[in-house]
PDB file of N, CA and C in Angstrom:
ATOM      1  N   LEU E   1    -132.417  58.239 150.946  1.00 41.00           N
ATOM      2  CA  LEU E   1    -131.212  58.530 150.171  1.00 41.00           C
ATOM      3  C   LEU E   1    -130.360  59.585 150.865  1.00 41.00           C
ATOM      4  N   LEU E   2    -130.987  60.576 151.459  1.00 44.00           N
ATOM      5  CA  LEU E   2    -130.215  61.619 152.129  1.00 44.00           C
ATOM      6  C   LEU E   2    -129.464  61.082 153.335  1.00 44.00           C
ATOM      7  N   GLY E   3    -130.030  60.082 154.007  1.00 47.00           N
ATOM      8  CA  GLY E   3    -129.334  59.480 155.143  1.00 47.00           C
ATOM      9  C   GLY E   3    -128.066  58.762 154.733  1.00 47.00           C
ATOM     10  N   ILE E   4    -128.090  58.160 153.556  1.00 48.00           N
ATOM     11  CA  ILE E   4    -126.919  57.436 153.056  1.00 48.00           C
ATOM     12  C   ILE E   4    -125.804  58.410 152.698  1.00 48.00           C
ATOM     13  N   LEU E   5    -126.175  59.554 152.143  1.00 48.00           N
ATOM     14  CA  LEU E   5    -125.186  60.509 151.676  1.00 48.00           C
ATOM     15  C   LEU E   5    -124.802  61.552 152.722  1.00 48.00           C
ATOM     16  N   SER E   6    -125.275  61.411 153.918  1.00 53.00           N
ATOM     17  CA  SER E   6    -124.967  62.404 154.943  1.00 53.00           C
ATOM     18  C   SER E   6    -123.489  62.333 155.324  1.00 53.00           C
ATOM     19  N   PRO E   7    -122.904  63.467 155.682  1.00 54.00           N
ATOM     20  CA  PRO E   7    -121.475  63.490 156.036  1.00 54.00           C
ATOM     21  C   PRO E   7    -121.116  62.588 157.215  1.00 54.00           C
ATOM     22  N   SER E   8    -122.057  62.270 158.067  1.00 59.00           N
ATOM     23  CA  SER E   8    -121.732  61.423 159.215  1.00 59.00           C
ATOM     24  C   SER E   8    -121.451  59.977 158.817  1.00 59.00           C
ATOM     25  N   ASN E   9    -121.825  59.565 157.597  1.00 60.00           N
ATOM     26  CA  ASN E   9    -121.570  58.199 157.135  1.00 60.00           C
ATOM     27  C   ASN E   9    -120.194  58.052 156.487  1.00 60.00           C
ATOM     28  N   TYR E  10    -119.491  59.158 156.287  1.00 59.00           N
ATOM     29  CA  TYR E  10    -118.172  59.116 155.670  1.00 59.00           C
ATOM     30  C   TYR E  10    -117.103  59.219 156.744  1.00 59.00           C
ATOM     31  N   TRP E  11    -115.988  58.547 156.529  1.00 63.00           N
ATOM     32  CA  TRP E  11    -114.874  58.656 157.444  1.00 63.00           C
ATOM     33  C   TRP E  11    -113.591  58.436 156.665  1.00 63.00           C
ATOM     34  N   THR E  12    -112.514  58.903 157.205  1.00 67.00           N
ATOM     35  CA  THR E  12    -111.210  58.749 156.592  1.00 67.00           C
ATOM     36  C   THR E  12    -110.387  57.821 157.465  1.00 67.00           C
ATOM     37  N   ALA E  13    -109.518  57.085 156.836  1.00 67.00           N
ATOM     38  CA  ALA E  13    -108.652  56.172 157.576  1.00 67.00           C
ATOM     39  C   ALA E  13    -107.825  56.954 158.590  1.00 67.00           C
ATOM     40  N   PRO E  14    -107.626  56.398 159.767  1.00 67.00           N
ATOM     41  CA  PRO E  14    -106.820  57.093 160.777  1.00 67.00           C
ATOM     42  C   PRO E  14    -105.361  57.191 160.343  1.00 67.00           C
ATOM     43  N   SER E  15    -104.649  58.161 160.885  1.00 68.00           N
ATOM     44  CA  SER E  15    -103.239  58.304 160.526  1.00 68.00           C
ATOM     45  C   SER E  15    -102.458  57.105 161.050  1.00 68.00           C
ATOM     46  N   GLU E  16    -101.461  56.722 160.317  1.00 67.00           N
ATOM     47  CA  GLU E  16    -100.665  55.540 160.641  1.00 67.00           C
ATOM     48  C   GLU E  16     -99.214  55.966 160.781  1.00 67.00           C
ATOM     49  N   SER E  17     -98.621  55.742 161.925  1.00 72.00           N
ATOM     50  CA  SER E  17     -97.248  56.185 162.177  1.00 72.00           C
ATOM     51  C   SER E  17     -96.220  55.460 161.306  1.00 72.00           C
ATOM     52  N   HIS E  18     -96.577  54.309 160.762  1.00 68.00           N
ATOM     53  CA  HIS E  18     -95.659  53.581 159.882  1.00 68.00           C
ATOM     54  C   HIS E  18     -95.582  54.207 158.497  1.00 68.00           C
ATOM     55  N   PHE E  19     -96.545  55.056 158.170  1.00 64.00           N
ATOM     56  CA  PHE E  19     -96.616  55.673 156.851  1.00 64.00           C
ATOM     57  C   PHE E  19     -96.762  57.191 157.010  1.00 64.00           C
ATOM     58  N   PRO E  20     -95.705  57.882 157.474  1.00 67.00           N
ATOM     59  CA  PRO E  20     -95.829  59.301 157.790  1.00 67.00           C
ATOM     60  C   PRO E  20     -95.830  60.222 156.572  1.00 67.00           C
ATOM     61  N   ASN E  21     -95.395  59.758 155.435  1.00 65.00           N
ATOM     62  CA  ASN E  21     -95.305  60.618 154.260  1.00 65.00           C
ATOM     63  C   ASN E  21     -96.666  60.829 153.623  1.00 65.00           C
ATOM     64  N   GLN E  22     -96.736  61.774 152.712  1.00 67.00           N
ATOM     65  CA  GLN E  22     -98.006  62.066 152.058  1.00 67.00           C
ATOM     66  C   GLN E  22     -98.435  60.953 151.111  1.00 67.00           C
ATOM     67  N   ASN E  23     -97.476  60.278 150.507  1.00 74.00           N
ATOM     68  CA  ASN E  23     -97.808  59.214 149.575  1.00 74.00           C
ATOM     69  C   ASN E  23     -98.322  58.009 150.360  1.00 74.00           C
ATOM     70  N   GLN E  24     -99.569  57.675 150.174  1.00 76.00           N
ATOM     71  CA  GLN E  24    -100.200  56.610 150.948  1.00 76.00           C
ATOM     72  C   GLN E  24    -100.325  55.303 150.157  1.00 76.00           C
ATOM     73  N   THR E  25     -99.571  55.177 149.080  1.00 84.00           N
ATOM     74  CA  THR E  25     -99.658  53.978 148.252  1.00 84.00           C
ATOM     75  C   THR E  25     -99.323  52.719 149.040  1.00 84.00           C
ATOM     76  N   ARG E  26     -98.248  52.761 149.801  1.00 85.00           N
ATOM     77  CA  ARG E  26     -97.851  51.574 150.572  1.00 85.00           C
ATOM     78  C   ARG E  26     -98.878  51.258 151.653  1.00 85.00           C
ATOM     79  N   ASN E  27     -99.422  52.274 152.287  1.00 83.00           N
ATOM     80  CA  ASN E  27    -100.454  52.086 153.303  1.00 83.00           C
ATOM     81  C   ASN E  27    -101.688  51.447 152.673  1.00 83.00           C
ATOM     82  N   CYS E  28    -102.072  51.940 151.511  1.00 89.00           N
ATOM     83  CA  CYS E  28    -103.197  51.368 150.769  1.00 89.00           C
ATOM     84  C   CYS E  28    -102.943  49.886 150.494  1.00 89.00           C
ATOM     85  N   TRP E  29    -101.770  49.584 149.946  1.00 90.00           N
ATOM     86  CA  TRP E  29    -101.421  48.206 149.593  1.00 90.00           C
ATOM     87  C   TRP E  29    -101.405  47.298 150.823  1.00 90.00           C
ATOM     88  N   GLN E  30    -100.810  47.773 151.920  1.00 90.00           N
ATOM     89  CA  GLN E  30    -100.701  46.948 153.123  1.00 90.00           C
ATOM     90  C   GLN E  30    -102.070  46.622 153.702  1.00 90.00           C
ATOM     91  N   ASN E  31    -102.981  47.585 153.717  1.00 90.00           N
ATOM     92  CA  ASN E  31    -104.323  47.321 154.228  1.00 90.00           C
ATOM     93  C   ASN E  31    -105.091  46.386 153.303  1.00 90.00           C
ATOM     94  N   HIS E  32    -104.833  46.482 152.004  1.00 91.00           N
ATOM     95  CA  HIS E  32    -105.460  45.567 151.042  1.00 91.00           C
ATOM     96  C   HIS E  32    -104.985  44.136 151.300  1.00 91.00           C
ATOM     97  N   VAL E  33    -103.682  43.975 151.462  1.00 93.00           N
ATOM     98  CA  VAL E  33    -103.104  42.653 151.741  1.00 93.00           C
ATOM     99  C   VAL E  33    -103.604  42.126 153.088  1.00 93.00           C
ATOM    100  N   ASP E  34    -103.626  42.989 154.108  1.00 93.00           N
ATOM    101  CA  ASP E  34    -104.094  42.575 155.433  1.00 93.00           C
ATOM    102  C   ASP E  34    -105.549  42.124 155.398  1.00 93.00           C
ATOM    103  N   PHE E  35    -106.372  42.803 154.616  1.00 93.00           N
ATOM    104  CA  PHE E  35    -107.778  42.413 154.506  1.00 93.00           C
ATOM    105  C   PHE E  35    -107.901  41.012 153.927  1.00 93.00           C
ATOM    106  N   HIS E  36    -107.217  40.751 152.827  1.00 93.00           N
ATOM    107  CA  HIS E  36    -107.336  39.435 152.194  1.00 93.00           C
ATOM    108  C   HIS E  36    -106.696  38.337 153.047  1.00 93.00           C
ATOM    109  N   HIS E  37    -105.632  38.671 153.754  1.00 95.00           N
ATOM    110  CA  HIS E  37    -105.013  37.705 154.673  1.00 95.00           C
ATOM    111  C   HIS E  37    -105.979  37.375 155.813  1.00 95.00           C
ATOM    112  N   CYS E  38    -106.576  38.387 156.398  1.00 94.00           N
ATOM    113  CA  CYS E  38    -107.541  38.197 157.489  1.00 94.00           C
ATOM    114  C   CYS E  38    -108.748  37.394 156.997  1.00 94.00           C
ATOM    115  N   GLU E  39    -109.224  37.744 155.806  1.00 93.00           N
ATOM    116  CA  GLU E  39    -110.379  37.053 155.224  1.00 93.00           C
ATOM    117  C   GLU E  39    -110.085  35.568 155.037  1.00 93.00           C
ATOM    118  N   LYS E  40    -108.888  35.242 154.544  1.00 94.00           N
ATOM    119  CA  LYS E  40    -108.513  33.840 154.336  1.00 94.00           C
ATOM    120  C   LYS E  40    -108.422  33.097 155.668  1.00 94.00           C
ATOM    121  N   ILE E  41    -107.788  33.714 156.658  1.00 93.00           N
ATOM    122  CA  ILE E  41    -107.645  33.072 157.968  1.00 93.00           C
ATOM    123  C   ILE E  41    -109.004  32.832 158.608  1.00 93.00           C
ATOM    124  N   MET E  42    -109.870  33.839 158.575  1.00 92.00           N
ATOM    125  CA  MET E  42    -111.181  33.706 159.212  1.00 92.00           C
ATOM    126  C   MET E  42    -112.044  32.673 158.487  1.00 92.00           C
ATOM    127  N   THR E  43    -111.927  32.600 157.172  1.00 91.00           N
ATOM    128  CA  THR E  43    -112.681  31.606 156.408  1.00 91.00           C
ATOM    129  C   THR E  43    -112.182  30.202 156.734  1.00 91.00           C
ATOM    130  N   ASP E  44    -110.855  30.036 156.823  1.00 92.00           N
ATOM    131  CA  ASP E  44    -110.281  28.728 157.154  1.00 92.00           C
ATOM    132  C   ASP E  44    -110.673  28.272 158.557  1.00 92.00           C
ATOM    133  N   LYS E  45    -110.808  29.219 159.490  1.00 89.00           N
ATOM    134  CA  LYS E  45    -111.197  28.886 160.859  1.00 89.00           C
ATOM    135  C   LYS E  45    -112.699  28.701 161.001  1.00 89.00           C
ATOM    136  N   GLY E  46    -113.443  29.041 159.960  1.00 87.00           N
ATOM    137  CA  GLY E  46    -114.891  28.912 160.026  1.00 87.00           C
ATOM    138  C   GLY E  46    -115.569  30.092 160.698  1.00 87.00           C
ATOM    139  N   GLY E  47    -114.824  31.144 160.914  1.00 83.00           N
ATOM    140  CA  GLY E  47    -115.382  32.335 161.552  1.00 83.00           C
ATOM    141  C   GLY E  47    -115.931  33.309 160.525  1.00 83.00           C
ATOM    142  N   GLY E  48    -116.573  34.327 161.024  1.00 82.00           N
ATOM    143  CA  GLY E  48    -117.106  35.348 160.141  1.00 82.00           C
ATOM    144  C   GLY E  48    -116.023  36.324 159.713  1.00 82.00           C
ATOM    145  N   VAL E  49    -116.137  36.816 158.514  1.00 80.00           N
ATOM    146  CA  VAL E  49    -115.149  37.758 157.999  1.00 80.00           C
ATOM    147  C   VAL E  49    -115.483  39.195 158.385  1.00 80.00           C
ATOM    148  N   SER E  50    -116.504  39.372 159.206  1.00 86.00           N
ATOM    149  CA  SER E  50    -116.880  40.729 159.608  1.00 86.00           C
ATOM    150  C   SER E  50    -115.776  41.406 160.420  1.00 86.00           C
ATOM    151  N   THR E  51    -114.915  40.619 161.063  1.00 85.00           N
ATOM    152  CA  THR E  51    -113.811  41.211 161.820  1.00 85.00           C
ATOM    153  C   THR E  51    -112.775  41.839 160.895  1.00 85.00           C
ATOM    154  N   CYS E  52    -112.798  41.484 159.629  1.00 90.00           N
ATOM    155  CA  CYS E  52    -111.831  41.998 158.660  1.00 90.00           C
ATOM    156  C   CYS E  52    -112.331  43.253 157.947  1.00 90.00           C
ATOM    157  N   GLU E  53    -113.551  43.650 158.206  1.00 90.00           N
ATOM    158  CA  GLU E  53    -114.132  44.775 157.478  1.00 90.00           C
ATOM    159  C   GLU E  53    -113.380  46.076 157.700  1.00 90.00           C
ATOM    160  N   TRP E  54    -112.719  46.243 158.847  1.00 88.00           N
ATOM    161  CA  TRP E  54    -111.986  47.477 159.109  1.00 88.00           C
ATOM    162  C   TRP E  54    -110.902  47.680 158.056  1.00 88.00           C
ATOM    163  N   TYR E  55    -110.148  46.608 157.739  1.00 90.00           N
ATOM    164  CA  TYR E  55    -109.097  46.706 156.728  1.00 90.00           C
ATOM    165  C   TYR E  55    -109.687  47.081 155.373  1.00 90.00           C
ATOM    166  N   GLN E  56    -110.826  46.505 155.050  1.00 90.00           N
ATOM    167  CA  GLN E  56    -111.463  46.801 153.778  1.00 90.00           C
ATOM    168  C   GLN E  56    -111.889  48.266 153.714  1.00 90.00           C
ATOM    169  N   CYS E  57    -112.474  48.765 154.776  1.00 88.00           N
ATOM    170  CA  CYS E  57    -112.891  50.171 154.807  1.00 88.00           C
ATOM    171  C   CYS E  57    -111.692  51.101 154.667  1.00 88.00           C
ATOM    172  N   VAL E  58    -110.591  50.755 155.316  1.00 88.00           N
ATOM    173  CA  VAL E  58    -109.403  51.603 155.256  1.00 88.00           C
ATOM    174  C   VAL E  58    -108.810  51.601 153.855  1.00 88.00           C
ATOM    175  N   TYR E  59    -108.637  50.433 153.247  1.00 88.00           N
ATOM    176  CA  TYR E  59    -108.019  50.449 151.925  1.00 88.00           C
ATOM    177  C   TYR E  59    -108.942  51.061 150.886  1.00 88.00           C
ATOM    178  N   LYS E  60    -110.240  50.922 151.037  1.00 88.00           N
ATOM    179  CA  LYS E  60    -111.153  51.578 150.102  1.00 88.00           C
ATOM    180  C   LYS E  60    -111.157  53.088 150.300  1.00 88.00           C
ATOM    181  N   SER E  61    -110.845  53.531 151.500  1.00 87.00           N
ATOM    182  CA  SER E  61    -110.760  54.964 151.773  1.00 87.00           C
ATOM    183  C   SER E  61    -109.461  55.554 151.224  1.00 87.00           C
ATOM    184  N   LEU E  62    -108.360  54.806 151.314  1.00 86.00           N
ATOM    185  CA  LEU E  62    -107.053  55.320 150.917  1.00 86.00           C
ATOM    186  C   LEU E  62    -106.731  55.126 149.441  1.00 86.00           C
ATOM    187  N   CYS E  63    -107.152  54.020 148.867  1.00 89.00           N
ATOM    188  CA  CYS E  63    -106.758  53.682 147.502  1.00 89.00           C
ATOM    189  C   CYS E  63    -107.595  54.433 146.472  1.00 89.00           C
ATOM    190  N   PRO E  64    -107.000  54.736 145.315  1.00 87.00           N
ATOM    191  CA  PRO E  64    -107.774  55.354 144.235  1.00 87.00           C
ATOM    192  C   PRO E  64    -108.911  54.435 143.792  1.00 87.00           C
ATOM    193  N   LEU E  65    -110.008  55.028 143.374  1.00 87.00           N
ATOM    194  CA  LEU E  65    -111.177  54.242 142.967  1.00 87.00           C
ATOM    195  C   LEU E  65    -110.855  53.260 141.850  1.00 87.00           C
ATOM    196  N   SER E  66    -109.977  53.640 140.943  1.00 87.00           N
ATOM    197  CA  SER E  66    -109.645  52.745 139.832  1.00 87.00           C
ATOM    198  C   SER E  66    -108.949  51.472 140.313  1.00 87.00           C
ATOM    199  N   TRP E  67    -108.351  51.496 141.502  1.00 83.00           N
ATOM    200  CA  TRP E  67    -107.679  50.319 142.044  1.00 83.00           C
ATOM    201  C   TRP E  67    -108.635  49.385 142.751  1.00 83.00           C
ATOM    202  N   VAL E  68    -109.691  49.901 143.342  1.00 80.00           N
ATOM    203  CA  VAL E  68    -110.577  49.075 144.164  1.00 80.00           C
ATOM    204  C   VAL E  68    -111.916  48.786 143.511  1.00 80.00           C
ATOM    205  N   SER E  69    -112.155  49.298 142.328  1.00 73.00           N
ATOM    206  CA  SER E  69    -113.463  49.113 141.696  1.00 73.00           C
ATOM    207  C   SER E  69    -113.582  47.781 140.979  1.00 73.00           C
ATOM    208  N   THR E  70    -112.496  47.016 140.891  1.00 56.00           N
ATOM    209  CA  THR E  70    -112.562  45.734 140.180  1.00 56.00           C
ATOM    210  C   THR E  70    -113.052  44.639 141.072  1.00 56.00           C
TER     211      THR E  70
END
């Protein structure tokens, strides 16, 4: 359990030059949309969706928990 909760397992989304302001709502939304778009494309091509996990990690890091817990 301590290995799971160690600080080295946590990371924050990298800064994005397209979203320089403090309000990261649009950045959150764009990464959410990009994840689902990537997931759909990879599923249609028969590939693995593991390449899309970066978008999922970023939007889960940026978005409020109440938005991503559903």
